[in-house]
CSV table of C-alpha atoms in Angstrom, one decimal:
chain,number,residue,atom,x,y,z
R,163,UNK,CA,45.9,58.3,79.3
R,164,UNK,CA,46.9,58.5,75.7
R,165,UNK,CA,46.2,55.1,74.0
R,166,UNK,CA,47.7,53.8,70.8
R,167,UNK,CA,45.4,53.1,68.1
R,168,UNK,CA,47.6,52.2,65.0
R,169,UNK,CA,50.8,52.4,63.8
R,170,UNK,CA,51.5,51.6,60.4
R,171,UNK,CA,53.8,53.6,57.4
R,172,UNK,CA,54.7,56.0,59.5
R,173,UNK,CA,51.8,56.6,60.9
R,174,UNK,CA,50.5,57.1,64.4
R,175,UNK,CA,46.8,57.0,65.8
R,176,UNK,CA,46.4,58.2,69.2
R,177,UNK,CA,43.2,58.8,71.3
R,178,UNK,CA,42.8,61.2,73.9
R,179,UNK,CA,41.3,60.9,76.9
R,180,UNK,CA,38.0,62.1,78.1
R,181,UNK,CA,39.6,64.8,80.5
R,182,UNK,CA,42.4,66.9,78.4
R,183,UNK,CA,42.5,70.0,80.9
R,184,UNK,CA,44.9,71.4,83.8
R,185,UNK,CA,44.6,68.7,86.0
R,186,UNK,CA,46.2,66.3,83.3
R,187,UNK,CA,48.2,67.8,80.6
R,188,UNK,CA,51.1,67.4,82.9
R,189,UNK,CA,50.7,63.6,82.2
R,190,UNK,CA,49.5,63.7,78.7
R,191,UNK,CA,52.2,66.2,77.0
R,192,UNK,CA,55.4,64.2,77.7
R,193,UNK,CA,53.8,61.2,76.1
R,194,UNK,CA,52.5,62.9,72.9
R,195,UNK,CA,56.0,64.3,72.7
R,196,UNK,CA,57.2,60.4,72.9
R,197,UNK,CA,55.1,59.8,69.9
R,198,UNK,CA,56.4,62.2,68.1
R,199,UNK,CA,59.9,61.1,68.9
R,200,UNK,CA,59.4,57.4,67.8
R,201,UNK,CA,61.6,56.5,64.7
R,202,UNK,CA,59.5,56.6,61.7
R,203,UNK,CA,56.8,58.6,63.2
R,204,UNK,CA,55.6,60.8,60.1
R,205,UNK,CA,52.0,61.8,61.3
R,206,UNK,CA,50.6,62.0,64.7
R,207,UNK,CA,46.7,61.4,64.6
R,208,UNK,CA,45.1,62.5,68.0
R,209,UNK,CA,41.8,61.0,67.9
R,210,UNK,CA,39.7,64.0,70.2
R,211,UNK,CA,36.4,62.0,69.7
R,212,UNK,CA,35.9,61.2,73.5
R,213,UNK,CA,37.0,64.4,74.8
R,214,UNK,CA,34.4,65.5,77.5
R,215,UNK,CA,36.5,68.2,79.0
R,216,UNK,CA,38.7,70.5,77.8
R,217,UNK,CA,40.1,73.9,78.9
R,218,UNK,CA,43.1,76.5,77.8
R,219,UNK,CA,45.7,74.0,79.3
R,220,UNK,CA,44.6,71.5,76.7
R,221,UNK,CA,44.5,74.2,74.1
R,222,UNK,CA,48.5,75.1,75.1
R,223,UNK,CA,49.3,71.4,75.2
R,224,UNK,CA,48.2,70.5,71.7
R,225,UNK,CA,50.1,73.6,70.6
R,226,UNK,CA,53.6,72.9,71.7
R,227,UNK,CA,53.2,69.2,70.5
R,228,UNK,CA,52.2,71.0,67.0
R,229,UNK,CA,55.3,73.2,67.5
R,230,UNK,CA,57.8,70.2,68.6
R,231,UNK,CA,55.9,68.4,65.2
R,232,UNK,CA,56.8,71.6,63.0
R,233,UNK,CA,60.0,71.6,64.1
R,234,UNK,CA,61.1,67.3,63.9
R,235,UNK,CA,59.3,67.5,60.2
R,236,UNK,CA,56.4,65.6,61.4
R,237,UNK,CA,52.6,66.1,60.0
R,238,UNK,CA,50.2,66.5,63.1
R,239,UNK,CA,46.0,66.2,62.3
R,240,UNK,CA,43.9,66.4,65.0
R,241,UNK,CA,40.5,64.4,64.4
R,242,UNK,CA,37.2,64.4,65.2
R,243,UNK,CA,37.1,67.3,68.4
R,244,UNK,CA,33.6,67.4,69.5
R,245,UNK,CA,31.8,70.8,68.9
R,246,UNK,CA,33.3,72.8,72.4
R,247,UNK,CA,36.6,71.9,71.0
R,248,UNK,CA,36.0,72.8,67.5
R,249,UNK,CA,34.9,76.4,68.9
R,250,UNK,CA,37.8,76.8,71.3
R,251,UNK,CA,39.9,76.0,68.2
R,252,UNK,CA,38.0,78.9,65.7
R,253,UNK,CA,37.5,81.5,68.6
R,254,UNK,CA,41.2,81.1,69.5
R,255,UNK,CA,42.4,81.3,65.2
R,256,UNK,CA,44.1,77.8,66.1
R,257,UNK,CA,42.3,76.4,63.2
R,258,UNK,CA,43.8,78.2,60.9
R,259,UNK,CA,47.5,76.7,61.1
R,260,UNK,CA,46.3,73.2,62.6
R,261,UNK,CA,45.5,70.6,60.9
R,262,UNK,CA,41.9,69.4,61.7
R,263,UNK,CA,39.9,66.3,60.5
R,264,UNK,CA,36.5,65.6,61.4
R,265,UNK,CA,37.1,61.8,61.7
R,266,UNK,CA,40.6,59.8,62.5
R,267,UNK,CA,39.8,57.9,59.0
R,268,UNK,CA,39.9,61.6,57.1
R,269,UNK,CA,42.9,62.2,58.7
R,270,UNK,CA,44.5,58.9,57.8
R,271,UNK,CA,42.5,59.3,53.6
R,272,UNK,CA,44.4,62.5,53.9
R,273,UNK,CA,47.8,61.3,54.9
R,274,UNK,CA,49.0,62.4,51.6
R,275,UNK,CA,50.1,64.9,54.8
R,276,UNK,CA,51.1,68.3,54.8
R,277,UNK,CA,54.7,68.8,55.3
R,278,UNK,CA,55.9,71.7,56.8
R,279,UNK,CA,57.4,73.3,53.7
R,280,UNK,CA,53.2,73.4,52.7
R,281,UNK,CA,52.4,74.8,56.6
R,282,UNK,CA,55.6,77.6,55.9
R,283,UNK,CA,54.3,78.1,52.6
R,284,UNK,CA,50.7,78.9,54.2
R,285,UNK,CA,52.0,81.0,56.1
R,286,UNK,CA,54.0,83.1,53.7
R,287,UNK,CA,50.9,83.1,51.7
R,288,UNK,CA,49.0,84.6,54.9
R,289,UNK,CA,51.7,87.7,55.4
């Protein structure tokens, strides 16, 4: 369901599977929450590059592990959504406090990662 890529430094490559929707977020948020939980895990990479379905469910899903990341001090980049994603992501104003990369190796030349003292900062600067 959610396949390791990397880990290296502290960092954690994850892809997502084709289906990210109600009928398997059930399955898929307890293990990106174990990824997050790994000792040493800094930044969470979720590769969305083979995504083929995705719905609201998937939407809440990658919100409470962005949420649980916030709150254990760990940067969270989502990379490479395909276009239906990218537009669920900018209707819903989601992109504008997630992290989003168009390619996993973008989010890994950018793992000079936002902390979230720079996402609290953000959003003072918002207010």
């Amino acid at each position: 369901m959610l396949t390791v890529q990397l880990r290296h430094n502290g960092v954690t490559v994850a892809r997502l599977p084709d289906v990210v929707a109600f009928d398997t977020v059930t399955d898929l948020h307890p293990l990106a929450l174990a990824l997050l939980e790994e000792g040493g895990c800094r930044h969470l990479v979720l590769d969305m590059s083979h995504i083929e379905d995705f719905d609201s469910s998937g939407l809440a899903m990658l919100l409470k592990v962005w949420h649980r990341s916030r709150a254990g001090g760990t940067a969270l980049t989502l990379a490479a959504p395909p276009p239906f994603v990218q537009r669920m992501l900018t209707i819903t104003q989601a992109i504008t406090f997630l992290a989003v990369t168009p390619s996993v190796r973008q989010a890994l030349a950018g793992h000079t990662s936002r902390t979230t003292e720079d996402d609290d900062q953000d959003l003072a600067d918002q207010a």
